[in-house]
Tab-separated table of N, CA, C and O in Angstrom:
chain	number	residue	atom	x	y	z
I	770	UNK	N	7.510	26.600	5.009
I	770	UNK	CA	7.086	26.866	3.654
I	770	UNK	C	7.058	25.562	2.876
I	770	UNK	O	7.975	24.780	3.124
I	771	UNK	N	5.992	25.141	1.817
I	771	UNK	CA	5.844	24.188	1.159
I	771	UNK	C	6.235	24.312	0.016
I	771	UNK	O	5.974	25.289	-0.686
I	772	UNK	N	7.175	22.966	-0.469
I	772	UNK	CA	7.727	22.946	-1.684
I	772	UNK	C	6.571	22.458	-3.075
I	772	UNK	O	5.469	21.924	-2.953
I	773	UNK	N	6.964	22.680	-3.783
I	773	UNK	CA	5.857	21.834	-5.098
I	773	UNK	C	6.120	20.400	-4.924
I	773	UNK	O	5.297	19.809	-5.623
I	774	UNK	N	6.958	19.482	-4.259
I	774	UNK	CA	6.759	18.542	-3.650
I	774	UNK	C	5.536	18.048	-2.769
I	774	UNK	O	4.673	17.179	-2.892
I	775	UNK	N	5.879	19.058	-1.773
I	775	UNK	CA	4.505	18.858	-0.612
I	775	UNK	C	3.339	19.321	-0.957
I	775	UNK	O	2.379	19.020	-0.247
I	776	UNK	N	3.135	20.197	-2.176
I	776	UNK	CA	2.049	20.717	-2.609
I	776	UNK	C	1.516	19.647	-3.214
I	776	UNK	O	0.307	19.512	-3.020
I	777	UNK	N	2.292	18.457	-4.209
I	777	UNK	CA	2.142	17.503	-4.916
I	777	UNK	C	1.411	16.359	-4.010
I	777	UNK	O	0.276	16.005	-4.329
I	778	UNK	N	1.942	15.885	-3.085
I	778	UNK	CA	1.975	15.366	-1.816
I	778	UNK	C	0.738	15.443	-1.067
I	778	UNK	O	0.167	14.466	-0.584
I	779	UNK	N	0.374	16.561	-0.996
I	779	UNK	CA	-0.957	16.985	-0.357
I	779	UNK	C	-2.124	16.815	-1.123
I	779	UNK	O	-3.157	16.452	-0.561
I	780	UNK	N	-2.091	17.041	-2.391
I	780	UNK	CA	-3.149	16.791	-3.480
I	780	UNK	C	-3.084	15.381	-3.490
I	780	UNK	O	-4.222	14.912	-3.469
I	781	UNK	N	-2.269	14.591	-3.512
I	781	UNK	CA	-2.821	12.829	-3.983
I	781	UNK	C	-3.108	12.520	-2.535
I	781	UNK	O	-4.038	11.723	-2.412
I	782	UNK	N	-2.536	12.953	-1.342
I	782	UNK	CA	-3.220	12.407	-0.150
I	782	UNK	C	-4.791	13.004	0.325
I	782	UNK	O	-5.586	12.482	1.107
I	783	UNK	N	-4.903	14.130	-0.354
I	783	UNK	CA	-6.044	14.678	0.080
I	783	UNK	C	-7.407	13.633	-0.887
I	783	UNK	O	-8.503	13.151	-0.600
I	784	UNK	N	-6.719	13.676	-1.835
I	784	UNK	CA	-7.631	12.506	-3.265
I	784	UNK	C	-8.023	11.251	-2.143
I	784	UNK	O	-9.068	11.128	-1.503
I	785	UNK	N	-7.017	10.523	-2.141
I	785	UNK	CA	-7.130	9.398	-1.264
I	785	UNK	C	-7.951	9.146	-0.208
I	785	UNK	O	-8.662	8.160	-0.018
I	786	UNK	N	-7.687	10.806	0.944
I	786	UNK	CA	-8.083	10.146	1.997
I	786	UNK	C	-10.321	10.626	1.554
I	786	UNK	O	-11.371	10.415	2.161
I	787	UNK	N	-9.981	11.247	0.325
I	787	UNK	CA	-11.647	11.527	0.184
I	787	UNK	C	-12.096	10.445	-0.739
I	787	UNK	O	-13.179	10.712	-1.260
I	788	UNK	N	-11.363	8.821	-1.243
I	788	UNK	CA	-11.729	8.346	-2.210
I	788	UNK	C	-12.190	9.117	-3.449
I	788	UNK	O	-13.272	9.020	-4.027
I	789	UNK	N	-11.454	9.671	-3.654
I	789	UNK	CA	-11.382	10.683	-4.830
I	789	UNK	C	-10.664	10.062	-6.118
I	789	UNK	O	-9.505	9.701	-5.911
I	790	UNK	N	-11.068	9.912	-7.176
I	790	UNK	CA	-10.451	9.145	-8.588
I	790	UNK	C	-9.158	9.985	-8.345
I	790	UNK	O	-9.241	11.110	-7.853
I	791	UNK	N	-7.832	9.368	-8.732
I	791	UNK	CA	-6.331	10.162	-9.185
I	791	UNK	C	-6.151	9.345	-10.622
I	791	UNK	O	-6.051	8.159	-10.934
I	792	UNK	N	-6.163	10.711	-11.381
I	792	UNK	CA	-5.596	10.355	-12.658
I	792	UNK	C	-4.261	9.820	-12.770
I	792	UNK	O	-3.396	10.035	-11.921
I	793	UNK	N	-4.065	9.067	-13.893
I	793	UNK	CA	-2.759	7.924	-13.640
I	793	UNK	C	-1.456	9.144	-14.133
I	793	UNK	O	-0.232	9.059	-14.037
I	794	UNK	N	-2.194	10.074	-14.590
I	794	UNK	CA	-1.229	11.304	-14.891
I	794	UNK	C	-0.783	12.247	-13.759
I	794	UNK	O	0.346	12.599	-13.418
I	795	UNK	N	-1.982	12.545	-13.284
I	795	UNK	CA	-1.412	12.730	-11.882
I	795	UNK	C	-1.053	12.010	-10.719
I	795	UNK	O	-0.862	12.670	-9.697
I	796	UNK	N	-0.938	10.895	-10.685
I	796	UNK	CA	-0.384	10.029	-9.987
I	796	UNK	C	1.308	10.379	-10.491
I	796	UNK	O	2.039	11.183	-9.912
I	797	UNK	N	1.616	9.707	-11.482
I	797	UNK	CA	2.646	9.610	-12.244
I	797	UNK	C	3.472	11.340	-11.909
I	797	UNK	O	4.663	11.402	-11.601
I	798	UNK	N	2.940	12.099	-11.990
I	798	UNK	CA	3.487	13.630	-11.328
I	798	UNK	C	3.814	13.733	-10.097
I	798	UNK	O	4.775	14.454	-9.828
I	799	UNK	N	2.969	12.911	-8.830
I	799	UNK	CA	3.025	12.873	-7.687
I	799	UNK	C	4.612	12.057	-7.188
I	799	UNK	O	5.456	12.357	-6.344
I	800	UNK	N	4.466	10.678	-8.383
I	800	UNK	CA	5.850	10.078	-8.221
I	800	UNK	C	6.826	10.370	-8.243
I	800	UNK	O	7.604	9.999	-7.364
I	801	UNK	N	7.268	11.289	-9.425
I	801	UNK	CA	8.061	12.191	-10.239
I	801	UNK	C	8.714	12.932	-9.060
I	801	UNK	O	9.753	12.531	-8.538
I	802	UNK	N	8.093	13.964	-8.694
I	802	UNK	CA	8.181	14.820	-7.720
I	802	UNK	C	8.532	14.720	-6.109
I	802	UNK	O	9.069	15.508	-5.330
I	803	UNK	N	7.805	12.954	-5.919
I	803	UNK	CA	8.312	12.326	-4.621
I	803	UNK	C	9.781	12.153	-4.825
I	803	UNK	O	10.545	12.651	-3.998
I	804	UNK	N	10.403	11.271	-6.198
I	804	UNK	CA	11.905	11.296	-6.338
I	804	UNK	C	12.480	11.999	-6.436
I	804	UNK	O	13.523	12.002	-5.781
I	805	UNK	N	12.207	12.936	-7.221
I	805	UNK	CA	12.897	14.575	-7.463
I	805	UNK	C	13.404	14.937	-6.155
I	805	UNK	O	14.534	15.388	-5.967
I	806	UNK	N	12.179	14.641	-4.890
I	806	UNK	CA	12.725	15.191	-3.531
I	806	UNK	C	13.819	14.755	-3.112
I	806	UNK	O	14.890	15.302	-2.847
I	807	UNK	N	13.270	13.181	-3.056
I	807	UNK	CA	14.366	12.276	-2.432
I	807	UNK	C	15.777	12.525	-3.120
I	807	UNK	O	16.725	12.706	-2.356
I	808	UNK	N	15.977	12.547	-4.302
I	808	UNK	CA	17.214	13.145	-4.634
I	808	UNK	C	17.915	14.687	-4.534
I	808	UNK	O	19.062	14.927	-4.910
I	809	UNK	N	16.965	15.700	-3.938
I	809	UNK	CA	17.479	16.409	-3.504
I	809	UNK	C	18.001	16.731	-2.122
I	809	UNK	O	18.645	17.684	-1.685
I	810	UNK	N	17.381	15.325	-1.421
I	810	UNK	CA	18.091	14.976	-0.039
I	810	UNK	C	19.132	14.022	-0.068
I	810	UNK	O	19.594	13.614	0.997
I	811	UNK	N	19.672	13.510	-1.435
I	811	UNK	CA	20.367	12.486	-1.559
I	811	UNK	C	19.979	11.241	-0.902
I	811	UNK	O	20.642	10.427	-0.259
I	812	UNK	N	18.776	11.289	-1.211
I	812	UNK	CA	18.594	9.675	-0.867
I	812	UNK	C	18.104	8.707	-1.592
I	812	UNK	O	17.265	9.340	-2.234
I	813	UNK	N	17.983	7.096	-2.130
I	813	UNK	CA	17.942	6.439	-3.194
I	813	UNK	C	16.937	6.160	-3.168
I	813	UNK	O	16.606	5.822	-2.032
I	814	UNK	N	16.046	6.097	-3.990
I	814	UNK	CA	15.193	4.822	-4.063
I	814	UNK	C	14.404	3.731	-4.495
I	814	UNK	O	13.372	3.885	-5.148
I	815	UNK	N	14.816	2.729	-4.181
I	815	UNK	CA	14.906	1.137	-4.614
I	815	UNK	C	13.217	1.040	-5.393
I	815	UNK	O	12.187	1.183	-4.734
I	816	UNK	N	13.237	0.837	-6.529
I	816	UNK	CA	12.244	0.852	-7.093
I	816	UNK	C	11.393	-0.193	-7.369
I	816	UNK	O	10.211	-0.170	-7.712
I	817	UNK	N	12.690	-1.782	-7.039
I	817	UNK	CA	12.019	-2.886	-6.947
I	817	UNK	C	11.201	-2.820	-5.599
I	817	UNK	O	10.615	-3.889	-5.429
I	818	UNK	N	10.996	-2.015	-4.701
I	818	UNK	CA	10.360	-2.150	-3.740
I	818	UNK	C	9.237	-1.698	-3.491
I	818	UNK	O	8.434	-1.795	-2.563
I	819	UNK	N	9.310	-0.981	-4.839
I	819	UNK	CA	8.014	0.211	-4.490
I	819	UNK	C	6.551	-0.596	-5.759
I	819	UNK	O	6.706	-1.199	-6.821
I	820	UNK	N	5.388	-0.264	-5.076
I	820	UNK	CA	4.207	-0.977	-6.088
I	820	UNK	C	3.187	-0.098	-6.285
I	820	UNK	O	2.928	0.810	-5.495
I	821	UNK	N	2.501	-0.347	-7.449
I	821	UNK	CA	1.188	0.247	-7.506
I	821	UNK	C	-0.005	-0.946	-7.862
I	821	UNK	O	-0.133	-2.027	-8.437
I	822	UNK	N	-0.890	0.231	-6.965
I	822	UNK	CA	-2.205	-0.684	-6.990
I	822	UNK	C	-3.234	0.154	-7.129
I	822	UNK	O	-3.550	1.087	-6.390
I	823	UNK	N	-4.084	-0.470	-8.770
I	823	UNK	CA	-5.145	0.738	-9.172
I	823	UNK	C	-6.309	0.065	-8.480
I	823	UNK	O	-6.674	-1.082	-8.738
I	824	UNK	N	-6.931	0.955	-7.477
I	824	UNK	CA	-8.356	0.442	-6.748
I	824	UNK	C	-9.801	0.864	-7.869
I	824	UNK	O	-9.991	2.021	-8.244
I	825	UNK	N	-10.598	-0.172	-8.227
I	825	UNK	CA	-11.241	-0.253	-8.950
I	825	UNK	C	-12.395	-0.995	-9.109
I	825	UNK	O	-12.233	-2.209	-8.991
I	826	UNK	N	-13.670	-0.554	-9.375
I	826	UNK	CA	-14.898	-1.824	-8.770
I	826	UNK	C	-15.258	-2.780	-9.776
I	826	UNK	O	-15.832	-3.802	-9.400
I	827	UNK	N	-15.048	-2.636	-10.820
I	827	UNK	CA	-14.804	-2.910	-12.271
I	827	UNK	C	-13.678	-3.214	-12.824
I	827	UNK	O	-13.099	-2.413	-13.558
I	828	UNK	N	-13.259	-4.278	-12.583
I	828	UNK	CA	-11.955	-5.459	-12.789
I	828	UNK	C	-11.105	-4.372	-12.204
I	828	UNK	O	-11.190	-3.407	-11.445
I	829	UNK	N	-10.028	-5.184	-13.126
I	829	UNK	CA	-8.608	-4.378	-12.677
I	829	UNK	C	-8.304	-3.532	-13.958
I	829	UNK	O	-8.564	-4.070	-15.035
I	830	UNK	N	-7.713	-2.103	-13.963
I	830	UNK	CA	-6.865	-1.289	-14.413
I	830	UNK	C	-5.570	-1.114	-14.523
I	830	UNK	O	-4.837	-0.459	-13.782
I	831	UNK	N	-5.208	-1.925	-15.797
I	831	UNK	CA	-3.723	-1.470	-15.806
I	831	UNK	C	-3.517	-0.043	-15.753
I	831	UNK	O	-4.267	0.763	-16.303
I	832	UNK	N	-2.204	0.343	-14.896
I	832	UNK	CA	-1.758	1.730	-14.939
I	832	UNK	C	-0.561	1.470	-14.959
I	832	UNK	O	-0.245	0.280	-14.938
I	833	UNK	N	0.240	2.260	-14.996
I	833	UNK	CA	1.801	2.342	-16.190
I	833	UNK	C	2.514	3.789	-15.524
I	833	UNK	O	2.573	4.967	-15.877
I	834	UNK	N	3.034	2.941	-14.302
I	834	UNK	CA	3.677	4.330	-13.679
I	834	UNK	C	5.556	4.065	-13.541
I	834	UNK	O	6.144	3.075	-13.107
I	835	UNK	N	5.994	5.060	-13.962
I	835	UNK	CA	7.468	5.191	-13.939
I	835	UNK	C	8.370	5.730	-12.643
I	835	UNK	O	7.891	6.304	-11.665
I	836	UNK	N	9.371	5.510	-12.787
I	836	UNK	CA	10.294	6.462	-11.870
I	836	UNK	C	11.574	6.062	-12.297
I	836	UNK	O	12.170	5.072	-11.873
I	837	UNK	N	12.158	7.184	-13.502
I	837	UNK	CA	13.598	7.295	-14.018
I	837	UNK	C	13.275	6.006	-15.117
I	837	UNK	O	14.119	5.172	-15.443
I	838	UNK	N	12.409	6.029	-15.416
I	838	UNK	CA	12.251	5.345	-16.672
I	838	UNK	C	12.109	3.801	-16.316
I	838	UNK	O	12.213	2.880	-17.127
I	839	UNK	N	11.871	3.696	-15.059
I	839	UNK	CA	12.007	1.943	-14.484
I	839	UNK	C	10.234	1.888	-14.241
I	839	UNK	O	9.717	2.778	-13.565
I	840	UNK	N	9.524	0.966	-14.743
I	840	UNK	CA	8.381	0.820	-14.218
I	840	UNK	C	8.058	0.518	-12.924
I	840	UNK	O	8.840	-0.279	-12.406
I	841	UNK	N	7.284	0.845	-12.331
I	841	UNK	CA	6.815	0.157	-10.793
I	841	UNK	C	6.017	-1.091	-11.372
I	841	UNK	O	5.470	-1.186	-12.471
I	842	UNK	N	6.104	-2.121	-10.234
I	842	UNK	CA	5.362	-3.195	-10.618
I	842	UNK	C	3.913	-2.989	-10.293
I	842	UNK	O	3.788	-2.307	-9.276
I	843	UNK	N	2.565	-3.430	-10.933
I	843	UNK	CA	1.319	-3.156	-10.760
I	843	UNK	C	1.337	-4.752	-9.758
I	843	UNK	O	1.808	-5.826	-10.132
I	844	UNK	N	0.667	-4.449	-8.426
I	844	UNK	CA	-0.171	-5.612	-7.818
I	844	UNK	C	-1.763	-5.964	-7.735
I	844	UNK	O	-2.444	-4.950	-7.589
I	845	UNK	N	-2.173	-6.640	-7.769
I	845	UNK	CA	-3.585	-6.838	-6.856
I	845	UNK	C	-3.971	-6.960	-5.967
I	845	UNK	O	-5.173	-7.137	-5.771
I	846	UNK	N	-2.838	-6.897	-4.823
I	846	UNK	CA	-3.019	-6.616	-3.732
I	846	UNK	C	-2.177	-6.634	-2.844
I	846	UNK	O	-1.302	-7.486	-2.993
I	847	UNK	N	-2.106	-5.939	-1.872
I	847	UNK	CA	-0.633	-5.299	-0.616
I	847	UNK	C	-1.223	-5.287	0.725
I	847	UNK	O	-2.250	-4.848	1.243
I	848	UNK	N	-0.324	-5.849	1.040
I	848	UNK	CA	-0.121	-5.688	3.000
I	848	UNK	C	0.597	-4.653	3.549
I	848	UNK	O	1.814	-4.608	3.729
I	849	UNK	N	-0.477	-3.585	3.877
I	849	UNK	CA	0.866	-2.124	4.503
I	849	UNK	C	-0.086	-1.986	5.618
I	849	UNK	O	-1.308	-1.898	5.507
I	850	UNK	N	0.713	-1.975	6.878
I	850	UNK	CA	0.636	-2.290	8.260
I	850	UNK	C	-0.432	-3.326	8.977
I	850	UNK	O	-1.296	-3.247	9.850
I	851	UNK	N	0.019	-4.160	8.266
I	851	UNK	CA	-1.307	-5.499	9.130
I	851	UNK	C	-2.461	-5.235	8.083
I	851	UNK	O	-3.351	-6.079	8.181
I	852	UNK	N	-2.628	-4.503	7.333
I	852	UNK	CA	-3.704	-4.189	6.753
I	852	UNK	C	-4.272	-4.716	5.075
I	852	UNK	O	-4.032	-3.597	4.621
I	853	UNK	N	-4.609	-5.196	4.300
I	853	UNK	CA	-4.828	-5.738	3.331
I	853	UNK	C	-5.479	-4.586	2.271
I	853	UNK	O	-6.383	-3.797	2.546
I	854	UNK	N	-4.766	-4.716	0.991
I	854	UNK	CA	-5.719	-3.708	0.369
I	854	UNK	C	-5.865	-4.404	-0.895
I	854	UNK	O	-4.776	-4.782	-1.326
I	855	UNK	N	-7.078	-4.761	-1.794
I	855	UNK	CA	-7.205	-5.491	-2.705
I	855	UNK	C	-7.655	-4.454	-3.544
I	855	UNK	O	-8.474	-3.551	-3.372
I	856	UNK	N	-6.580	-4.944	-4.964
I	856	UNK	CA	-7.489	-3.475	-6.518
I	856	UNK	C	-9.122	-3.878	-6.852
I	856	UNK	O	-9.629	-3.488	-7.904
I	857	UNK	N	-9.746	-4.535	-6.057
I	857	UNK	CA	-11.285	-4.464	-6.604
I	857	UNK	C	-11.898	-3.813	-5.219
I	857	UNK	O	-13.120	-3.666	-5.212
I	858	UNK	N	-11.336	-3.504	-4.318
I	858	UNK	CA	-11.441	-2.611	-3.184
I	858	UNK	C	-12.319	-3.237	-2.011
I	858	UNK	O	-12.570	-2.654	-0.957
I	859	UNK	N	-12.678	-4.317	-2.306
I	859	UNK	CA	-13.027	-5.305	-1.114
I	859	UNK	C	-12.290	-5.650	-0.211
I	859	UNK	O	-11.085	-5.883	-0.304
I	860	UNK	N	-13.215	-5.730	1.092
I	860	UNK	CA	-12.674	-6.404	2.384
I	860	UNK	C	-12.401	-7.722	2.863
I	860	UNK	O	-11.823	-8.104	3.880
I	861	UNK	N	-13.337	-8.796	1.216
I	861	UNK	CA	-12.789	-10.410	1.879
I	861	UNK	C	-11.717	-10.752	2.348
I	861	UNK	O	-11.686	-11.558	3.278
I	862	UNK	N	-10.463	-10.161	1.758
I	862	UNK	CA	-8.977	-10.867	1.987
I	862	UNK	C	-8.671	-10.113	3.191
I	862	UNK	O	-7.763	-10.572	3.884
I	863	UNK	N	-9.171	-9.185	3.530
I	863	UNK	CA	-8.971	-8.100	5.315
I	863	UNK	C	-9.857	-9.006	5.893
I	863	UNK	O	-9.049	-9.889	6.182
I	864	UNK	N	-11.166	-9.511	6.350
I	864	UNK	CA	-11.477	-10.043	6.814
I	864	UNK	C	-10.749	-11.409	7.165
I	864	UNK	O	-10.304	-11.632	8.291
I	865	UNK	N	-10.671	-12.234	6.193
I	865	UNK	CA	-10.118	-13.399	6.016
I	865	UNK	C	-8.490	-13.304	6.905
I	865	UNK	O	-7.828	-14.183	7.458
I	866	UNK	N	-8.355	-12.438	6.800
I	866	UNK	CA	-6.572	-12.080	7.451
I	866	UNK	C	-6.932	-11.826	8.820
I	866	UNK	O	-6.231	-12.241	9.742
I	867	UNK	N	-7.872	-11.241	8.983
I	867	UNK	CA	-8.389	-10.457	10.504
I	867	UNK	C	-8.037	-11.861	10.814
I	867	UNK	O	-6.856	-12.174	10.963
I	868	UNK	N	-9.155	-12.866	10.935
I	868	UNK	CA	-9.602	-14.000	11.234
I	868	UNK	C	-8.860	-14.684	11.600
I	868	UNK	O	-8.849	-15.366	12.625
I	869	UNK	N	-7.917	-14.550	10.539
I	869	UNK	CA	-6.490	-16.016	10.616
I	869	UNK	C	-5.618	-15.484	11.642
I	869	UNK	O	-4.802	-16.353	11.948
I	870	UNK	N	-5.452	-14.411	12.302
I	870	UNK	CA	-4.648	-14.101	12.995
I	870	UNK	C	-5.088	-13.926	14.670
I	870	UNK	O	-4.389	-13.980	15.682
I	871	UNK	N	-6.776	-13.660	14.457
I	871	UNK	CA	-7.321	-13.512	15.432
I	871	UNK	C	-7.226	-15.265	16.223
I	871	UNK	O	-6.717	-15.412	17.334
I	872	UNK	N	-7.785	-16.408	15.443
I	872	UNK	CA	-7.491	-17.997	15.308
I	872	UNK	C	-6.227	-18.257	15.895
I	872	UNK	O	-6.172	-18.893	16.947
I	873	UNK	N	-5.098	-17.794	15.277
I	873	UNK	CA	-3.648	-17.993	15.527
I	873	UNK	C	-3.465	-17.111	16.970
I	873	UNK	O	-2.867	-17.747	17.838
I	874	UNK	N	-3.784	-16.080	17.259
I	874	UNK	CA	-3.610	-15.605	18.798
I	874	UNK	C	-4.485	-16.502	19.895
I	874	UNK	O	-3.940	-16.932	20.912
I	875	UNK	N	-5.786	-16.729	19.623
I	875	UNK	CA	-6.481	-17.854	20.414
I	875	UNK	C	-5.382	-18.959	20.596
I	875	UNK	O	-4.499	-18.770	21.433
I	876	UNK	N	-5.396	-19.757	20.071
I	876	UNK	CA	-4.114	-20.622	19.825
I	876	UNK	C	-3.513	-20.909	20.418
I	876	UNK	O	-3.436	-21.971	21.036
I	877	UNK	N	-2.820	-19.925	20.404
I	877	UNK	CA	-1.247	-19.329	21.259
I	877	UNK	C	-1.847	-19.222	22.525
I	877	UNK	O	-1.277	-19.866	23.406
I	878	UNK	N	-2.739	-18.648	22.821
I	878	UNK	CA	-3.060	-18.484	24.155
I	878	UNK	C	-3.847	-19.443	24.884
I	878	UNK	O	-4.080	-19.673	26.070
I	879	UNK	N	-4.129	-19.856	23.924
I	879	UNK	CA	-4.514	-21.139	24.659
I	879	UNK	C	-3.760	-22.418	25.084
I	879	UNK	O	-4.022	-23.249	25.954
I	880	UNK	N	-2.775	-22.322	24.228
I	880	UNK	CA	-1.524	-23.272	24.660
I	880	UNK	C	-1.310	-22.760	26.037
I	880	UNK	O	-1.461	-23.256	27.153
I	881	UNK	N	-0.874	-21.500	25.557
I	881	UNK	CA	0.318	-20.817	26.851
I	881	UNK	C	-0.443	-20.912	28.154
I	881	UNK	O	0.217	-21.277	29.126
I	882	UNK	N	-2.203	-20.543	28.398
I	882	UNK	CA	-3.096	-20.341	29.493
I	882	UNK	C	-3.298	-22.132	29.824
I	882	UNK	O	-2.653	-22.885	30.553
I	883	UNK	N	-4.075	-22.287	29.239
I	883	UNK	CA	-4.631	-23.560	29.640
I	883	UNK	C	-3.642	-25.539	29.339
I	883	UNK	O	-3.865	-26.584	29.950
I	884	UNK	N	-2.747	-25.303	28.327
I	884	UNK	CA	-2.131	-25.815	27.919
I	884	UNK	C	-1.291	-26.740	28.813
I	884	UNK	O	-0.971	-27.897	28.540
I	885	UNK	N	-0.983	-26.049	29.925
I	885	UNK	CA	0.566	-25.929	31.661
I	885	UNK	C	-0.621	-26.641	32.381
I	885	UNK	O	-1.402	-25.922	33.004
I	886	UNK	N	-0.856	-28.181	32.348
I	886	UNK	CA	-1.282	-28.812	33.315
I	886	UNK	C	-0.678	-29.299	33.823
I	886	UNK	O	0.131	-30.052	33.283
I	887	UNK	N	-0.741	-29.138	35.104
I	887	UNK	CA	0.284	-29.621	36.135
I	887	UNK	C	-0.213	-30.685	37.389
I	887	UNK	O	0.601	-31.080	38.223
């Protein structure tokens, strides 16, 4: 059975995964309700850790989201799993990262393969 948590939960992920606008009000409900949980499992959470990032094609959008009255910090852009996400919703800085890492594994392997002349 689903709580008004996961009901909450399901609506901003369903937004997301359809690039669907989330109002900063309902965002801000979604947060609310994520902590509400976590404290009903007793568990903390560190708020300096947590960020928001308004995706937008048309500069940047301040948004003004809380949790227990502590603001989250707004970024322009985050690394969550190898992955780059910039608030004007472009791929230069994902590309550019692809690249540098793809460069840096050549590299490496090329030391390690060809490098051992013997």
């Amino acid at each position: 059975m689903m709580g008004a948590s996961g009901a909450g939960k399901s609506t901003l992920m369903n937004a997301l995964a359809h690039r669907s606008p989330v109002s900063e009000e309902k965002l801000q409900n979604c947060v609310t309700e994520w902590g509400d949980e976590r404290t009903r499992k007793e568990m903390e959470i560190n708020v300096k850790k947590r960020k928001v990032i308004s995706i937008a094609k048309k500069g940047n959008q301040n948004t003004t989201i809380k949790y227990k009255n502590e603001e989250l910090e707004q970024v322009d852009g985050y690394e969550y799993l190898v992955t780059i996400v910039t608030s004007d919703g472009r791929y230069d800085e994902e590309i550019l990262n692809r690249k540098r890492r793809a460069y840096a594994m050549y590299n490496h392997c090329n030391e390690t393969i060809l490098g051992k002349k013997e």
